[in-house]
Tab-separated table of C-alpha atoms and ligand atoms in Angstrom:
chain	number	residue	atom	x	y	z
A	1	UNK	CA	5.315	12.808	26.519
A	2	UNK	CA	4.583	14.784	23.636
A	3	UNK	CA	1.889	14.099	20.782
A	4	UNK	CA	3.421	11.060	18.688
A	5	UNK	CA	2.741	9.073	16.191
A	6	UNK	CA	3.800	4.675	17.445
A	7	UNK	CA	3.725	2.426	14.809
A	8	UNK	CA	3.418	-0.763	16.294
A	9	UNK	CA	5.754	-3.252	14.271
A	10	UNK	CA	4.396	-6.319	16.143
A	11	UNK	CA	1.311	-5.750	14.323
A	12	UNK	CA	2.778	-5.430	10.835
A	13	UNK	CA	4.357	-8.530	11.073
A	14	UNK	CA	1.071	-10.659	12.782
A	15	UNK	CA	-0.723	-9.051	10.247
A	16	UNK	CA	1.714	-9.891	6.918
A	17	UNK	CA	2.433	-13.399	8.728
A	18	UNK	CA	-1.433	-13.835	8.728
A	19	UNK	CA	-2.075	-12.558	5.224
A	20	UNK	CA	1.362	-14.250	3.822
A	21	UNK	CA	-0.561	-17.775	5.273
A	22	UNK	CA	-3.887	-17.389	3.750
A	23	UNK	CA	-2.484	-16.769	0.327
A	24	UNK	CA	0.127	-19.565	0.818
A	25	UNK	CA	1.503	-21.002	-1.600
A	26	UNK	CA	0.735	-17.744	-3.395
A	27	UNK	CA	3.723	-15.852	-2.139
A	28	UNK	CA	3.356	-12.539	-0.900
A	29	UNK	CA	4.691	-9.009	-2.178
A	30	UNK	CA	4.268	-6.359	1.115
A	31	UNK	CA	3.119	-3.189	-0.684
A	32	UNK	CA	4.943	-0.066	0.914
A	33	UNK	CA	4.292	2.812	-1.394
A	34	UNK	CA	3.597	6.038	-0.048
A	35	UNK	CA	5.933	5.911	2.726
A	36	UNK	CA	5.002	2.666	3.704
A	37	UNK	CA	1.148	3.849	3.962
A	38	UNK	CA	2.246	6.559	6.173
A	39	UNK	CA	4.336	4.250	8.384
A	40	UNK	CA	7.816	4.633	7.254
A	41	UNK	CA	9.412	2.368	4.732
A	42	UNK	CA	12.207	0.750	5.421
A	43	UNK	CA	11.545	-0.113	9.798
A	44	UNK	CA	7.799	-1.389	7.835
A	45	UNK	CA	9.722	-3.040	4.676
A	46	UNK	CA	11.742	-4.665	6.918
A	47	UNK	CA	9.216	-5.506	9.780
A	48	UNK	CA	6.714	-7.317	6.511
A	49	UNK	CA	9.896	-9.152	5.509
A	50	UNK	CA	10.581	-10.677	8.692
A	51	UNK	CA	7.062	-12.170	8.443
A	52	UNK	CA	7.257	-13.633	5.882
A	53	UNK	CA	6.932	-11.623	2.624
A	54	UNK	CA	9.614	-12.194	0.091
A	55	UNK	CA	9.557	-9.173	-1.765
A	56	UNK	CA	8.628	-5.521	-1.571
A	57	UNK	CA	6.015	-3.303	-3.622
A	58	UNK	CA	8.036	0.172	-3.713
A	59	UNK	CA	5.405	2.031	-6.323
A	60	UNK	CA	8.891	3.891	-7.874
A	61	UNK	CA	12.978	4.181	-8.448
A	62	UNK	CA	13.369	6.496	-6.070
A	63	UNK	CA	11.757	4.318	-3.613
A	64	UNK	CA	13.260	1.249	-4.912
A	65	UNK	CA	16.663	2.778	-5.000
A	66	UNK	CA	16.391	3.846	-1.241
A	67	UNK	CA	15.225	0.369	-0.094
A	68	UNK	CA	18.394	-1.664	-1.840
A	69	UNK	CA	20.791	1.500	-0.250
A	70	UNK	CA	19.418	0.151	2.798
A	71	UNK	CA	20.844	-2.717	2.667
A	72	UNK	CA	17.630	-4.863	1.591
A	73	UNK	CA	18.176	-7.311	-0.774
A	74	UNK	CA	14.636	-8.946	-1.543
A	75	UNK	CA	13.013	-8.577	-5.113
A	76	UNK	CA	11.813	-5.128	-5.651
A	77	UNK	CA	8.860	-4.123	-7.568
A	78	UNK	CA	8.167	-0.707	-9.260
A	79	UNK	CA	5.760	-0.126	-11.687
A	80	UNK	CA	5.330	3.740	-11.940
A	81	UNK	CA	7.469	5.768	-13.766
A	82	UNK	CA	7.687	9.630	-14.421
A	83	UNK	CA	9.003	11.192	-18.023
A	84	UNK	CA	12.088	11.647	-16.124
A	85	UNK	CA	12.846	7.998	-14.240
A	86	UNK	CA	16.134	7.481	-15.141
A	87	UNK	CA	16.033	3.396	-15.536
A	88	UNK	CA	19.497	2.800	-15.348
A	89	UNK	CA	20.386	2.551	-11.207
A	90	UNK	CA	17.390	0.568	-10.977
A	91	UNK	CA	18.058	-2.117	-13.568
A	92	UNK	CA	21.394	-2.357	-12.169
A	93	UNK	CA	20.341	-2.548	-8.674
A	94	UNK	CA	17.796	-5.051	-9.708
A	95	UNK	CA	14.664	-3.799	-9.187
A	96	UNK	CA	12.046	-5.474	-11.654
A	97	UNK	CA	10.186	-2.695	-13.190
A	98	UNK	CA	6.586	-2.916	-14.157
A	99	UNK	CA	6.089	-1.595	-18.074
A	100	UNK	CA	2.974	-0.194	-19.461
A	101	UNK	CA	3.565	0.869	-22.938
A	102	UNK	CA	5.814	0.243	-26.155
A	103	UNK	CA	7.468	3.806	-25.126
A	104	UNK	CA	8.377	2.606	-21.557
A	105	UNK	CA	9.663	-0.631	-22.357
A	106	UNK	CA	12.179	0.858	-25.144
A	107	UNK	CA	13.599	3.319	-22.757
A	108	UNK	CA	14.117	0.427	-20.124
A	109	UNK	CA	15.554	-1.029	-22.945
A	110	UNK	CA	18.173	1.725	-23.783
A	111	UNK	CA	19.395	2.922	-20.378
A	112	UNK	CA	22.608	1.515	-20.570
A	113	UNK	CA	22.134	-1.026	-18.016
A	114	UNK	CA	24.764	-3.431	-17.674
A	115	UNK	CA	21.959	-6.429	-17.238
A	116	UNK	CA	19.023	-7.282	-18.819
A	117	UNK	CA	16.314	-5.159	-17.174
A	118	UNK	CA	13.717	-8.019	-15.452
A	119	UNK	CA	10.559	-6.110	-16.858
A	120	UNK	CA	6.677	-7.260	-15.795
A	121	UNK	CA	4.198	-6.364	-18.702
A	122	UNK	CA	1.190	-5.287	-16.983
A	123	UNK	CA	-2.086	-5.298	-19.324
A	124	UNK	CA	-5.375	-3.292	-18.599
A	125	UNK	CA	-7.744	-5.508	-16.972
A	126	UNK	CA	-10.577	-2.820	-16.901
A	127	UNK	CA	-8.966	-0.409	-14.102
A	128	UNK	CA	-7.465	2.139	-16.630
A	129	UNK	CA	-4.654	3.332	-15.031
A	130	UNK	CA	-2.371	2.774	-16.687
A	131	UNK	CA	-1.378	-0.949	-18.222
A	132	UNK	CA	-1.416	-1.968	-22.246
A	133	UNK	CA	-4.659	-1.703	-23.851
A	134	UNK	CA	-5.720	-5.233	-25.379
A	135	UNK	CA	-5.620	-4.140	-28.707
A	136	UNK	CA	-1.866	-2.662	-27.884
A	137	UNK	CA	-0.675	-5.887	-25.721
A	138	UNK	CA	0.531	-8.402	-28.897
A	139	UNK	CA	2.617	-5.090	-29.943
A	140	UNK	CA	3.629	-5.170	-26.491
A	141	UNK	CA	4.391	-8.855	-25.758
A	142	UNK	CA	5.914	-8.765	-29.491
A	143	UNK	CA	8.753	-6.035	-28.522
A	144	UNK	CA	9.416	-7.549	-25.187
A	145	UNK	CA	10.168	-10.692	-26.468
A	146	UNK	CA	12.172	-8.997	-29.192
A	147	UNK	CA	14.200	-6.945	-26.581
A	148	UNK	CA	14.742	-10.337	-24.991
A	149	UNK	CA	16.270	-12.432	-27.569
A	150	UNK	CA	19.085	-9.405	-27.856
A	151	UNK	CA	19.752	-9.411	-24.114
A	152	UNK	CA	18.317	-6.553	-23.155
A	153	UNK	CA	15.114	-7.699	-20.833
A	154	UNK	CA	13.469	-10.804	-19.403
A	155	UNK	CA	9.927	-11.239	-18.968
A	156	UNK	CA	9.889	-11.612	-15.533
A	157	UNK	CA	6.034	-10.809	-14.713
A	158	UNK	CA	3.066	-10.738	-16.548
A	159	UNK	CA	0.248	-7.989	-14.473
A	160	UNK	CA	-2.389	-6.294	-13.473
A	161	UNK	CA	-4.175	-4.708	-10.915
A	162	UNK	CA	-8.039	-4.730	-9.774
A	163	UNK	CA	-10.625	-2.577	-9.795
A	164	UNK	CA	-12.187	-4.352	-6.507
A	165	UNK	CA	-15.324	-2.217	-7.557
A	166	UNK	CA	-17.654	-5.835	-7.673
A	167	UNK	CA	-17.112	-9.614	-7.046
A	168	UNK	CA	-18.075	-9.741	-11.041
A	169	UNK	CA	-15.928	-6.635	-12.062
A	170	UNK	CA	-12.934	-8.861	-10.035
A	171	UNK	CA	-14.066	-11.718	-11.843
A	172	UNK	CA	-13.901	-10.166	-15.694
A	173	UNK	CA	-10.930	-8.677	-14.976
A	174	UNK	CA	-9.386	-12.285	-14.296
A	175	UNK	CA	-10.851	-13.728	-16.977
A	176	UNK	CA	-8.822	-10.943	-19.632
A	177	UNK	CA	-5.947	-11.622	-17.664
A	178	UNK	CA	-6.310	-14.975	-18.554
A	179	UNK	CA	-6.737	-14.479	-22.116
A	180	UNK	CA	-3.934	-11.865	-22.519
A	181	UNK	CA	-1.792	-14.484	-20.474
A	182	UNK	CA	-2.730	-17.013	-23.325
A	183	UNK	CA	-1.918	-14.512	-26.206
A	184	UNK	CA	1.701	-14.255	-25.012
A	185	UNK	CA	1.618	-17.787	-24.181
A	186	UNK	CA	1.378	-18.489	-27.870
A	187	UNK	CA	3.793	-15.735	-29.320
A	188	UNK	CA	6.149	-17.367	-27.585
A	189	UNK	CA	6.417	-16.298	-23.617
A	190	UNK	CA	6.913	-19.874	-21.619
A	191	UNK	CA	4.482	-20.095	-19.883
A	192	UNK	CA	5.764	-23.483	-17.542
A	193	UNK	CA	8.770	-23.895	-16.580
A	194	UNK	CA	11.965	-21.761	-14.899
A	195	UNK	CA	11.652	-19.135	-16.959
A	196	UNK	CA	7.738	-18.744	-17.011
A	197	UNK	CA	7.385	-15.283	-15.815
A	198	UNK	CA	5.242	-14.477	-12.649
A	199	UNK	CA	1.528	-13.747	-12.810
A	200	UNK	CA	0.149	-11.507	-10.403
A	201	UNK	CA	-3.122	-9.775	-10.213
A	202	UNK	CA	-4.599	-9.382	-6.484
A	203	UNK	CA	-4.138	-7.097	-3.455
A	204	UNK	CA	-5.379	-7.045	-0.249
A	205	UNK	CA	-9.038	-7.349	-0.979
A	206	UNK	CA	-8.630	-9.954	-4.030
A	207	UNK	CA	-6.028	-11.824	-2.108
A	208	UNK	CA	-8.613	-12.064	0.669
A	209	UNK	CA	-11.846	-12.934	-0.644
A	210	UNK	CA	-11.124	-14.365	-4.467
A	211	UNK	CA	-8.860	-17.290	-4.243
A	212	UNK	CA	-8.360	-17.752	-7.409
A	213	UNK	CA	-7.076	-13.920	-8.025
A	214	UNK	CA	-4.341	-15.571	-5.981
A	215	UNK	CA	-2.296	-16.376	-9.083
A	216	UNK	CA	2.056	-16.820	-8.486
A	217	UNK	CA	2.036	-13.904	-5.818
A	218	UNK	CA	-0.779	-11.338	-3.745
A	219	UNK	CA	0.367	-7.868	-3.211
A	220	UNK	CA	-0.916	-6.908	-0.023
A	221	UNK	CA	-1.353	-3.441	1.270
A	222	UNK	CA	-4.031	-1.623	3.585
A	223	UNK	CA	-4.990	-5.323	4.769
A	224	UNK	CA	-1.580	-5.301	6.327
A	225	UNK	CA	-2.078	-2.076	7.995
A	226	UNK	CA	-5.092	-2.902	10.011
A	227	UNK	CA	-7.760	-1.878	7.716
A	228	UNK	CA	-10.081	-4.065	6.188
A	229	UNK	CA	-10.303	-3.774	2.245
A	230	UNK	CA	-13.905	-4.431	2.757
A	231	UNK	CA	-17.402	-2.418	3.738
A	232	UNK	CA	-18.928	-5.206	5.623
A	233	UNK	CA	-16.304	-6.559	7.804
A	234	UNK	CA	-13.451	-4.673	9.582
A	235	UNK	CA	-9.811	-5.392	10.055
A	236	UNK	CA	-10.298	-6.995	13.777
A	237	UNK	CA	-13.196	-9.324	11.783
A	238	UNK	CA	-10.364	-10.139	9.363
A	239	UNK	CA	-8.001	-11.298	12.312
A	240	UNK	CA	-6.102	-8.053	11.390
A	241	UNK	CA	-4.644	-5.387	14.030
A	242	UNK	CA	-4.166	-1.791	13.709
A	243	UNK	CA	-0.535	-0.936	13.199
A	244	UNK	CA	-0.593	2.715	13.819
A	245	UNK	CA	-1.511	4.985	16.982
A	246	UNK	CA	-2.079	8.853	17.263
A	247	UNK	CA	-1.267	10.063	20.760
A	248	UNK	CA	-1.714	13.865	21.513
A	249	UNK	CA	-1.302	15.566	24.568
A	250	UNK	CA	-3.846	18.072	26.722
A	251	UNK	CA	-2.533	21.444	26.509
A	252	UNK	CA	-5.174	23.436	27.389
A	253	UNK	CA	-8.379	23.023	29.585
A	254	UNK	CA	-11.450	25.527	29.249
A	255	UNK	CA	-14.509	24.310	31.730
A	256	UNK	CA	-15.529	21.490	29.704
A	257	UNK	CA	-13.161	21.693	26.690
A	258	UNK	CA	-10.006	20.298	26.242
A	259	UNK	CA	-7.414	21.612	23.508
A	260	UNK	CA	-5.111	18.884	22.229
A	261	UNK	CA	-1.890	19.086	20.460
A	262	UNK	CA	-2.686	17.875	17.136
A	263	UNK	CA	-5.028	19.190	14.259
A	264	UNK	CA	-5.281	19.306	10.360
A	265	UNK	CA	-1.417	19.672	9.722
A	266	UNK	CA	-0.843	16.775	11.659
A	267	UNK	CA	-3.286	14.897	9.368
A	268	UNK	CA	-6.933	14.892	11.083
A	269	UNK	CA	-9.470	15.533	8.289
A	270	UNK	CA	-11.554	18.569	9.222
A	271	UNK	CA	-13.951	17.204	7.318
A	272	UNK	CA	-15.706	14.833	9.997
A	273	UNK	CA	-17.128	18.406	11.300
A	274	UNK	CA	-18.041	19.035	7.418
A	275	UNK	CA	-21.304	19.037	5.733
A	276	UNK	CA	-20.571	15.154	4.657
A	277	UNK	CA	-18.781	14.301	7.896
A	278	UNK	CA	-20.162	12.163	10.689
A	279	UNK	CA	-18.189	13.805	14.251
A	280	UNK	CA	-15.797	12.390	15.848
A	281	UNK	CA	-14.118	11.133	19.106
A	282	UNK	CA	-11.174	10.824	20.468
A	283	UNK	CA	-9.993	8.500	23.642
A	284	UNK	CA	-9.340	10.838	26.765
A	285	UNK	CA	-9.148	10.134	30.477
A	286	UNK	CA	-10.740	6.870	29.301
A	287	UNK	CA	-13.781	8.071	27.696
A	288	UNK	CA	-15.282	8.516	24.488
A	289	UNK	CA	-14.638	12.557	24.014
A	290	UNK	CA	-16.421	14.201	20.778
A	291	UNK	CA	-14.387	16.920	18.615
A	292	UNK	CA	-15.801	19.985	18.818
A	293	UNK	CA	-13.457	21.890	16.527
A	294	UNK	CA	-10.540	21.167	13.824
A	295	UNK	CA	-8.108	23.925	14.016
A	296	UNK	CA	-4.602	23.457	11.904
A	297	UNK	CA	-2.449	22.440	14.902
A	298	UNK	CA	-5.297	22.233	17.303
A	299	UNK	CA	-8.612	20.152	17.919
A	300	UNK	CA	-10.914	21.181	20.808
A	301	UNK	CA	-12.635	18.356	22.334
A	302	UNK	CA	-15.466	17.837	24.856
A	303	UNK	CA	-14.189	16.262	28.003
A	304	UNK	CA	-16.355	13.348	29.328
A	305	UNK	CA	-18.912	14.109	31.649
A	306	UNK	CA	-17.599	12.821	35.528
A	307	UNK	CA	-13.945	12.524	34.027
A	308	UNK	CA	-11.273	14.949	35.266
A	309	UNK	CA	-8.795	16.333	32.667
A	310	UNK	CA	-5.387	17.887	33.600
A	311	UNK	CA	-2.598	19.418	31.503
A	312	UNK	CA	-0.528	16.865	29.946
A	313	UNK	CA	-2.768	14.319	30.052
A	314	UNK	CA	-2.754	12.509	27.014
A	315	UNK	CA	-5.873	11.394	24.291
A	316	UNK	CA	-5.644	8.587	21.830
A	317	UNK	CA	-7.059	10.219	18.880
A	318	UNK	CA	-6.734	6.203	16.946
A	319	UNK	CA	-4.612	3.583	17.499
A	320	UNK	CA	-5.082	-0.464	18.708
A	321	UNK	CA	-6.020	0.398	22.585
A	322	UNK	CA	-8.848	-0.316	24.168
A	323	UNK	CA	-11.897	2.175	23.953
A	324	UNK	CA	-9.811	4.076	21.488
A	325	UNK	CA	-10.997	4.283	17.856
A	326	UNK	CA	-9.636	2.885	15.117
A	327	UNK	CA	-8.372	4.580	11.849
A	328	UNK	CA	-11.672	2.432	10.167
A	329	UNK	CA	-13.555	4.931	12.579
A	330	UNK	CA	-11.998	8.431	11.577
A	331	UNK	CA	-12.305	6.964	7.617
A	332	UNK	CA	-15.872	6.320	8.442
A	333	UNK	CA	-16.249	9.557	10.099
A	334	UNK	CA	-14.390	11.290	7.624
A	335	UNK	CA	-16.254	9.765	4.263
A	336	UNK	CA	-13.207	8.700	3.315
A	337	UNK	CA	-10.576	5.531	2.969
A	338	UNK	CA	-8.138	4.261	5.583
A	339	UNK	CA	-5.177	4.857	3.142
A	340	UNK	CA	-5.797	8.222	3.165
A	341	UNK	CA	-6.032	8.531	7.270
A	342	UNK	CA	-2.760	6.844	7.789
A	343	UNK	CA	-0.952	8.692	4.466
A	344	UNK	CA	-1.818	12.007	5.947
A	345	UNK	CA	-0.742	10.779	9.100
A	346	UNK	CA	1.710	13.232	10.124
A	347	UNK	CA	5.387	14.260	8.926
A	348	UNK	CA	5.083	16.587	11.334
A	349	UNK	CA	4.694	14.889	14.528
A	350	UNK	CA	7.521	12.519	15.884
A	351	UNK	CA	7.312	8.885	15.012
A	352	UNK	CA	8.253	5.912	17.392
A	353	UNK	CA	8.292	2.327	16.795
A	354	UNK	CA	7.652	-0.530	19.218
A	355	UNK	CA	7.184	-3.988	18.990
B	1	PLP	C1	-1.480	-0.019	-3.709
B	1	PLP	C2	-1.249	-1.175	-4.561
B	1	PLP	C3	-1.308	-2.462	-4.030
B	1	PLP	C4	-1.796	-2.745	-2.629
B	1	PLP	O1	-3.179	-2.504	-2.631
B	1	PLP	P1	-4.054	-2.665	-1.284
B	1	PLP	O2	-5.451	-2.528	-1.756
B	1	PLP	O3	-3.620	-1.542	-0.402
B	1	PLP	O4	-3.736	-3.986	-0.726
B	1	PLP	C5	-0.991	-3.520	-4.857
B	1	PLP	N1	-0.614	-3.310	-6.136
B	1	PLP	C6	-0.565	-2.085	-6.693
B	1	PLP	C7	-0.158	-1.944	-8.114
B	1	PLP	C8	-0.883	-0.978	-5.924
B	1	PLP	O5	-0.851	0.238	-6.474
């Protein structure tokens, strides 16, 4: 074999299927921006949808417009738009589009579309990026409902997203979601019945640990990727699996060093040798190895002591396997997030998927 990156699509969906039935009957909205966290979107989309998601986080049109090519036909959910989005193949294709400002809702508004663009007003709960300002949301609400009543949108959503910094930040930012809920509650937005628009706050770590963040639907992301959300528990303590595996292969043995096919430009973060970096190991010839060096398309790693280590062989630099570590590990080792381990996980190395 050659060094490879397996995603293991058994995993996605235990992990989605476990996520989809804590929040139950809060549906759930699989988040798979950035290439599906690294994983590749549409065998991931499609894996989460199996499991029970019912619709699909994309981050952007482009990404939105490549999942409905594909033949998926879920709800679609895009929320971040460039100066030059063009609006138009989305709102036709149906992709609900999250809107920010006054500017972004009027060019939704006037792209042509032959339907009423399904638009979810997001307000700034305290995260600021991006999302009305309070003062700004009445002006907001105001035009959408405007822009409604001649055809051109439907509130579809009212959101947000969280912070996560503190149980209490979590917990304000609910509480203005609430009230800006309420304002276009009374300017008019139903707020029961069929055409009450969705309310949706919470990803993975909200969805998880703050019930009541919960709200119409929880858009779950890293949870569903084997990484815990959270500094005091990890994803196996959340009954969650690691979903992606780094295998590399021995090309080169040196008395006790062992050069493996994979380095920085495959996505390993050099800076777990760094000043703020904490080592690392990799899995080889069943032992705990430690990373001696970082190269771009090489690392150079100590081979265990009373192991024997032969050309070809092949390390388990992370991945679900026993002994192996975990991408929580390299984060940890890294000073860094799990998002960015498995974004920067290779497009350079092949990518197979089992399960
Ligand atoms: C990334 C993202 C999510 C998923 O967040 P996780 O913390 O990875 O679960 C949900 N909603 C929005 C708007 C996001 O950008």
């Amino acid at each position: 074999m050659t060094s490879r990156i397996v995603v293991h699509l058994d995993a996605i969906r235990e992990n989605v299927s476990a996520l989809a039935a804590l929040a139950a009957p809060a549906r759930t909205m699989f988040a798979v921006k950035a290439d599906a966290y690294g994983h590749g979107l549409l065998p991931v989309a499609r894996a989460g949808l199996d499991a029970g998601a019912d619709s699909l986080a994309v981050l952007d049109v482009p990404a939105a417009l490549a999942v409905r090519d594909a033949g998926i036909e879920v709800p679609l959910f895009a929320w971040l738009h460039g100066a030059d989005t063009e609006f138009r193949p989305a709102i036709d294709s149906r992709v609900d589009l999250g809107v920010s400002s006054l500017r972004e809702l009027e060019r939704i508004a006037t792209a042509g579309a032959e339907r009423a663009a399904e638009v979810h007003l997001k307000i700034d709960t305290g995260l600021h990026r991006n999302g009305a300002d309070p003062k700004d949301w009445p002006a907001l609400v105001g035009a959408a409902l405007d822009l409604e009543r001649h055809g051109r949108v439907r509130i579809a959503g009212i959101w947000s997203h969280l912070a996560d910094a503190s149980p209490a930040d979590d917990r304000a930012a609910l509480d203005r979601f609430r009230a800006a809920v309420d304002i276009a509650g009374e300017m008019g937005v139903p707020l029961e019945g069929e055409r009450r628009p969705v309310l949706h706050l919470a990803a993975s770590s909200a969805g998880i640990r703050f019930p009541e963040a919960r709200l119409d639907l929880v858009r779950f992301g890293i949870a569903a990727y084997g990484v815990s959300p959270f500094d005091d528990v990890d994803a196996p303590g959340l009954g969650m699996r690691g979903t992606l595996s780094m295998f590399a292969d021995v090309i080169g043995v040196d008395g006790d060093v062992a050069v493996l096919e994979v380095g920085s430009a495959d996505g390993i973060p050099p800076s777990v040798l760094g000043a703020s970096g904490r080592g690392a190991e990799i899995l080889l010839a069943g032992s705990r190895a430690a990373v001696l060096e970082v190269g771009l398309d090489t690392l150079r790693v100590r081979i265990p002591e009373g192991t024997t280590v032969a050309l070809g062989d092949e390390a388990v630099v992370y991945g679900p396997h026993a002994g192996a570590p975990s991408v929580e590990d390299w984060a940890h080792w890294a000073a860094t997030i799990g998002d960015e381990i498995l974004a920067r996980s290779s497009r350079r190395l092949p990518r197979h998927y089992t399960g």
